């Protein structure tokens, strides 16, 4: 995650694979009587949660805590960031300040910005600000508002790595083929999934008679019997097969294998046809 926008990217684990680690508010269990103070008990608990923090000096703890406090984060939020991304202690103070101001510039509101940064602390490692700013501007072009961009990033943080072309391909498929509205896309993890995976699940549901595209002129608020997009995209293969499609995982995997072979044959025929025309 953030390979395009952060430094020392080889040290980072993809955010989606770390979601459970980074998003649990109870990772640091010490009760904070004063959200402005940082004492040794807080540090000891943070080291217990993430042993890599044992190498951080007392001066580094004080400096980073003070820096983030000065930008509105409380001690609980600071500890979530520290345990989720120990690399913040290696960042020069000005780099942290610049990162905070960078995310503040998108006007998510302070509360929403803090939720985003404490869930995905690697976002404080952003480096290529102009490139990332342009990319977020692109996301806003179809999401519509800053809050919707925030929702997208909360559900699909790896969108920051996806090219505009790849995002556009998925948005087009969801809107024009599945006929799903933008608000439903934003509430799901669909845009973090490969287009092939979205297509597999959509076509499988259609084959089972469990999904029908809405008529073009229908009111988007009209109820539908289709599964909601988050039910299609946010589940494991097993949960999708058994809970949404009411079949076994083996049946879904067999379908994917068969479809893959058919699509590969189709692509090969298309390539050969183009070569003949050339």
Tab-separated table of C-alpha atoms in Angstrom:
chain	number	residue	atom	x	y	z
A	1	UNK	CA	0.000	0.000	0.000
A	2	UNK	CA	1.181	3.520	-0.802
A	3	UNK	CA	4.158	2.321	-2.849
A	4	UNK	CA	3.632	5.247	-5.218
A	5	UNK	CA	3.227	7.867	-2.554
A	6	UNK	CA	5.503	6.944	0.376
A	7	UNK	CA	9.167	6.483	1.115
A	8	UNK	CA	10.872	3.225	2.119
A	9	UNK	CA	7.824	1.465	0.716
A	10	UNK	CA	9.393	-1.986	0.886
A	11	UNK	CA	8.951	-1.886	4.659
A	12	UNK	CA	5.187	-1.603	4.551
A	13	UNK	CA	2.587	-4.350	4.513
A	14	UNK	CA	-0.458	-3.746	2.270
A	15	UNK	CA	-3.057	-1.874	4.255
A	16	UNK	CA	-5.943	-4.130	3.391
A	17	UNK	CA	-4.072	-7.110	4.809
A	18	UNK	CA	-3.448	-5.181	8.027
A	19	UNK	CA	-6.935	-3.780	8.438
A	20	UNK	CA	-7.772	-5.864	11.474
A	21	UNK	CA	-4.554	-4.841	13.200
A	22	UNK	CA	-4.872	-1.147	12.508
A	23	UNK	CA	-8.567	-0.552	13.017
A	24	UNK	CA	-9.283	-2.090	16.413
A	25	UNK	CA	-9.731	0.702	18.992
A	26	UNK	CA	-8.889	-1.654	21.855
A	27	UNK	CA	-5.342	-2.501	20.751
A	28	UNK	CA	-3.971	-0.308	23.533
A	29	UNK	CA	-6.104	-1.193	26.531
A	30	UNK	CA	-4.725	1.232	29.132
A	31	UNK	CA	-7.498	3.558	30.324
A	32	UNK	CA	-6.547	7.181	29.735
A	33	UNK	CA	-7.708	9.538	32.471
A	34	UNK	CA	-6.185	12.521	30.684
A	35	UNK	CA	-6.102	12.416	26.874
A	36	UNK	CA	-3.319	15.012	26.779
A	37	UNK	CA	-0.777	13.075	28.840
A	38	UNK	CA	1.582	10.282	27.853
A	39	UNK	CA	3.117	8.288	30.687
A	40	UNK	CA	5.225	5.153	30.961
A	41	UNK	CA	2.190	2.896	31.382
A	42	UNK	CA	0.923	3.993	27.957
A	43	UNK	CA	4.319	3.318	26.393
A	44	UNK	CA	4.649	-0.086	28.057
A	45	UNK	CA	1.221	-1.108	26.779
A	46	UNK	CA	2.060	0.099	23.253
A	47	UNK	CA	5.293	-1.932	23.283
A	48	UNK	CA	3.307	-4.971	24.376
A	49	UNK	CA	1.001	-4.511	21.386
A	50	UNK	CA	3.860	-3.857	18.939
A	51	UNK	CA	7.309	-4.971	20.188
A	52	UNK	CA	9.032	-2.928	17.449
A	53	UNK	CA	8.318	0.129	19.608
A	54	UNK	CA	10.838	-1.097	22.198
A	55	UNK	CA	13.592	0.528	20.148
A	56	UNK	CA	11.977	3.991	20.322
A	57	UNK	CA	13.744	6.363	22.693
A	58	UNK	CA	11.917	8.410	25.369
A	59	UNK	CA	12.814	11.581	23.458
A	60	UNK	CA	11.190	10.214	20.292
A	61	UNK	CA	8.036	9.277	22.192
A	62	UNK	CA	7.783	12.801	23.615
A	63	UNK	CA	8.547	14.538	20.326
A	64	UNK	CA	6.073	12.647	18.135
A	65	UNK	CA	3.369	12.758	20.822
A	66	UNK	CA	3.777	16.520	21.185
A	67	UNK	CA	3.806	17.038	17.410
A	68	UNK	CA	0.578	15.111	16.841
A	69	UNK	CA	-1.064	16.663	19.912
A	70	UNK	CA	-0.309	20.105	18.487
A	71	UNK	CA	-2.271	19.077	15.411
A	72	UNK	CA	-5.364	17.988	17.274
A	73	UNK	CA	-4.821	14.284	17.935
A	74	UNK	CA	-5.284	13.053	21.481
A	75	UNK	CA	-3.156	10.447	23.244
A	76	UNK	CA	-5.469	7.557	22.354
A	77	UNK	CA	-5.215	8.430	18.669
A	78	UNK	CA	-1.460	8.879	18.968
A	79	UNK	CA	-1.100	5.395	20.473
A	80	UNK	CA	-3.158	3.852	17.666
A	81	UNK	CA	-0.880	5.497	15.124
A	82	UNK	CA	2.270	4.492	17.015
A	83	UNK	CA	1.283	0.821	17.285
A	84	UNK	CA	0.040	0.698	13.690
A	85	UNK	CA	3.013	2.454	12.103
A	86	UNK	CA	6.193	2.642	14.236
A	87	UNK	CA	7.943	4.321	11.298
A	88	UNK	CA	6.403	7.645	12.377
A	89	UNK	CA	9.144	7.849	15.015
A	90	UNK	CA	11.781	7.873	12.272
A	91	UNK	CA	10.141	10.772	10.427
A	92	UNK	CA	11.536	14.294	10.811
A	93	UNK	CA	9.094	16.504	12.710
A	94	UNK	CA	8.471	18.707	9.695
A	95	UNK	CA	7.549	15.678	7.584
A	96	UNK	CA	4.856	14.728	10.097
A	97	UNK	CA	3.587	18.297	10.202
A	98	UNK	CA	3.486	18.439	6.389
A	99	UNK	CA	1.588	15.136	6.232
A	100	UNK	CA	-0.999	16.340	8.753
A	101	UNK	CA	-1.504	19.582	6.856
A	102	UNK	CA	-1.696	17.684	3.581
A	103	UNK	CA	-4.591	15.507	4.768
A	104	UNK	CA	-6.257	18.460	6.470
A	105	UNK	CA	-6.316	20.273	3.112
A	106	UNK	CA	-8.910	17.838	1.753
A	107	UNK	CA	-11.457	19.155	4.248
A	108	UNK	CA	-12.751	15.805	5.476
A	109	UNK	CA	-13.374	17.563	8.842
A	110	UNK	CA	-11.000	17.022	11.753
A	111	UNK	CA	-12.973	14.104	13.171
A	112	UNK	CA	-13.102	12.193	9.893
A	113	UNK	CA	-9.449	12.907	9.130
A	114	UNK	CA	-8.399	11.526	12.514
A	115	UNK	CA	-10.505	8.399	11.950
A	116	UNK	CA	-8.772	7.856	8.613
A	117	UNK	CA	-5.257	8.391	9.964
A	118	UNK	CA	-5.749	6.200	13.023
A	119	UNK	CA	-7.216	3.390	10.907
A	120	UNK	CA	-4.448	3.645	8.296
A	121	UNK	CA	-1.375	5.228	9.958
A	122	UNK	CA	0.757	4.664	6.841
A	123	UNK	CA	-1.075	7.619	5.321
A	124	UNK	CA	1.271	9.788	7.390
A	125	UNK	CA	4.126	8.498	5.212
A	126	UNK	CA	2.891	10.230	2.056
A	127	UNK	CA	5.673	11.874	0.126
A	128	UNK	CA	4.637	12.695	-3.453
A	129	UNK	CA	2.008	15.231	-2.465
A	130	UNK	CA	1.254	16.734	-5.877
A	131	UNK	CA	0.726	13.335	-7.462
A	132	UNK	CA	-1.469	12.151	-4.618
A	133	UNK	CA	-3.422	15.414	-4.607
A	134	UNK	CA	-4.227	14.926	-8.288
A	135	UNK	CA	-5.264	11.331	-7.670
A	136	UNK	CA	-7.626	12.294	-4.843
A	137	UNK	CA	-9.027	15.011	-7.084
A	138	UNK	CA	-9.829	12.309	-9.617
A	139	UNK	CA	-11.617	10.236	-6.961
A	140	UNK	CA	-13.679	13.275	-6.027
A	141	UNK	CA	-14.667	13.768	-9.677
A	142	UNK	CA	-16.966	10.750	-9.483
A	143	UNK	CA	-17.485	10.488	-5.710
A	144	UNK	CA	-18.889	14.022	-5.684
A	145	UNK	CA	-17.911	15.322	-2.231
A	146	UNK	CA	-14.964	15.312	0.162
A	147	UNK	CA	-16.934	13.163	2.591
A	148	UNK	CA	-17.552	10.585	-0.125
A	149	UNK	CA	-13.820	10.526	-0.911
A	150	UNK	CA	-13.227	9.877	2.792
A	151	UNK	CA	-15.719	6.997	2.707
A	152	UNK	CA	-13.952	5.568	-0.338
A	153	UNK	CA	-10.571	5.692	1.387
A	154	UNK	CA	-11.953	4.176	4.581
A	155	UNK	CA	-13.278	1.221	2.575
A	156	UNK	CA	-10.633	1.056	-0.162
A	157	UNK	CA	-7.344	2.667	0.959
A	158	UNK	CA	-5.428	0.951	-1.833
A	159	UNK	CA	-7.292	3.176	-4.315
A	160	UNK	CA	-4.338	5.517	-3.792
A	161	UNK	CA	-2.230	3.003	-5.716
A	162	UNK	CA	-4.654	2.210	-8.514
A	163	UNK	CA	-4.288	4.045	-11.802
A	164	UNK	CA	-7.148	6.222	-12.987
A	165	UNK	CA	-7.652	3.851	-15.907
A	166	UNK	CA	-8.129	0.829	-13.652
A	167	UNK	CA	-10.493	2.702	-11.340
A	168	UNK	CA	-12.456	3.998	-14.329
A	169	UNK	CA	-12.812	0.483	-15.755
A	170	UNK	CA	-14.348	-0.754	-12.499
A	171	UNK	CA	-16.622	2.264	-12.066
A	172	UNK	CA	-17.846	1.869	-15.649
A	173	UNK	CA	-18.565	-1.830	-15.167
A	174	UNK	CA	-20.411	-1.252	-11.896
A	175	UNK	CA	-22.492	1.627	-13.283
A	176	UNK	CA	-23.162	0.527	-16.850
A	177	UNK	CA	-23.195	-3.271	-16.658
A	178	UNK	CA	-24.393	-3.944	-13.110
A	179	UNK	CA	-26.230	-0.577	-12.990
A	180	UNK	CA	-25.207	0.154	-9.429
A	181	UNK	CA	-25.413	3.757	-8.239
A	182	UNK	CA	-22.374	5.695	-6.978
A	183	UNK	CA	-23.582	5.849	-3.324
A	184	UNK	CA	-23.705	2.053	-3.221
A	185	UNK	CA	-20.234	1.809	-4.772
A	186	UNK	CA	-18.838	4.175	-2.143
A	187	UNK	CA	-20.280	2.106	0.714
A	188	UNK	CA	-18.583	-1.074	-0.531
A	189	UNK	CA	-15.048	-2.370	-1.028
A	190	UNK	CA	-15.734	-2.968	-4.726
A	191	UNK	CA	-13.124	-0.551	-6.038
A	192	UNK	CA	-10.392	-2.322	-4.100
A	193	UNK	CA	-11.156	-5.595	-5.895
A	194	UNK	CA	-9.779	-6.697	-9.276
A	195	UNK	CA	-12.275	-6.161	-12.084
A	196	UNK	CA	-12.096	-9.890	-12.861
A	197	UNK	CA	-13.268	-10.742	-9.332
A	198	UNK	CA	-16.188	-8.313	-9.569
A	199	UNK	CA	-17.145	-9.816	-12.915
A	200	UNK	CA	-16.912	-13.417	-11.654
A	201	UNK	CA	-19.282	-12.715	-8.788
A	202	UNK	CA	-21.693	-10.651	-10.853
A	203	UNK	CA	-21.949	-13.227	-13.663
A	204	UNK	CA	-22.297	-16.085	-11.163
A	205	UNK	CA	-25.230	-14.328	-9.493
A	206	UNK	CA	-26.832	-13.720	-12.890
A	207	UNK	CA	-26.449	-17.383	-13.858
A	208	UNK	CA	-28.186	-18.343	-10.621
A	209	UNK	CA	-30.999	-15.875	-11.289
A	210	UNK	CA	-30.087	-13.868	-8.195
A	211	UNK	CA	-29.117	-10.607	-9.909
A	212	UNK	CA	-30.866	-8.570	-12.589
A	213	UNK	CA	-29.650	-5.118	-13.707
A	214	UNK	CA	-32.103	-2.336	-12.918
A	215	UNK	CA	-34.006	-0.936	-15.903
A	216	UNK	CA	-32.272	2.185	-17.200
A	217	UNK	CA	-35.042	4.629	-16.295
A	218	UNK	CA	-36.053	3.176	-12.932
A	219	UNK	CA	-35.949	5.298	-9.781
A	220	UNK	CA	-32.602	4.464	-8.071
A	221	UNK	CA	-34.385	4.476	-4.699
A	222	UNK	CA	-36.840	1.789	-5.800
A	223	UNK	CA	-36.266	-1.437	-3.828
A	224	UNK	CA	-34.528	-4.298	-5.630
A	225	UNK	CA	-34.186	-7.993	-4.884
A	226	UNK	CA	-30.544	-7.896	-5.943
A	227	UNK	CA	-27.937	-8.393	-3.212
A	228	UNK	CA	-26.408	-5.075	-2.206
A	229	UNK	CA	-22.969	-4.401	-3.655
A	230	UNK	CA	-21.196	-4.658	-0.300
A	231	UNK	CA	-22.721	-8.120	0.134
A	232	UNK	CA	-21.223	-9.120	-3.200
A	233	UNK	CA	-17.756	-7.613	-2.840
A	234	UNK	CA	-16.958	-7.434	0.877
A	235	UNK	CA	-17.156	-11.149	1.618
A	236	UNK	CA	-14.708	-14.017	1.303
A	237	UNK	CA	-15.297	-16.529	-1.488
A	238	UNK	CA	-16.762	-18.956	1.016
A	239	UNK	CA	-19.144	-16.420	2.579
A	240	UNK	CA	-20.146	-15.116	-0.848
A	241	UNK	CA	-20.909	-18.619	-2.116
A	242	UNK	CA	-22.773	-19.887	0.932
A	243	UNK	CA	-24.431	-16.739	2.326
A	244	UNK	CA	-25.208	-14.776	-0.841
A	245	UNK	CA	-25.485	-17.421	-3.563
A	246	UNK	CA	-26.669	-20.338	-1.388
A	247	UNK	CA	-24.263	-22.781	-3.035
A	248	UNK	CA	-21.050	-24.443	-1.945
A	249	UNK	CA	-17.592	-22.922	-2.249
A	250	UNK	CA	-16.621	-25.810	-4.539
A	251	UNK	CA	-19.382	-24.830	-6.979
A	252	UNK	CA	-18.254	-21.209	-7.070
A	253	UNK	CA	-14.607	-22.164	-7.559
A	254	UNK	CA	-15.547	-24.525	-10.382
A	255	UNK	CA	-17.490	-21.709	-12.039
A	256	UNK	CA	-14.524	-19.323	-11.760
A	257	UNK	CA	-12.178	-21.880	-13.295
A	258	UNK	CA	-14.571	-22.509	-16.174
A	259	UNK	CA	-15.155	-18.812	-16.791
A	260	UNK	CA	-11.428	-18.077	-16.692
A	261	UNK	CA	-10.814	-20.640	-19.402
A	262	UNK	CA	-13.621	-19.203	-21.541
A	263	UNK	CA	-12.401	-15.628	-21.138
A	264	UNK	CA	-8.837	-16.662	-21.995
A	265	UNK	CA	-10.076	-18.382	-25.146
A	266	UNK	CA	-12.020	-15.263	-26.057
A	267	UNK	CA	-9.000	-13.015	-25.558
A	268	UNK	CA	-6.839	-15.349	-27.647
A	269	UNK	CA	-9.362	-15.327	-30.489
A	270	UNK	CA	-9.532	-11.533	-30.341
A	271	UNK	CA	-5.733	-11.250	-30.499
A	272	UNK	CA	-5.538	-13.614	-33.446
A	273	UNK	CA	-8.288	-11.691	-35.247
A	274	UNK	CA	-6.387	-8.427	-34.738
A	275	UNK	CA	-3.201	-10.022	-36.064
A	276	UNK	CA	-5.018	-11.221	-39.162
A	277	UNK	CA	-6.420	-7.757	-39.771
A	278	UNK	CA	-2.939	-6.288	-39.345
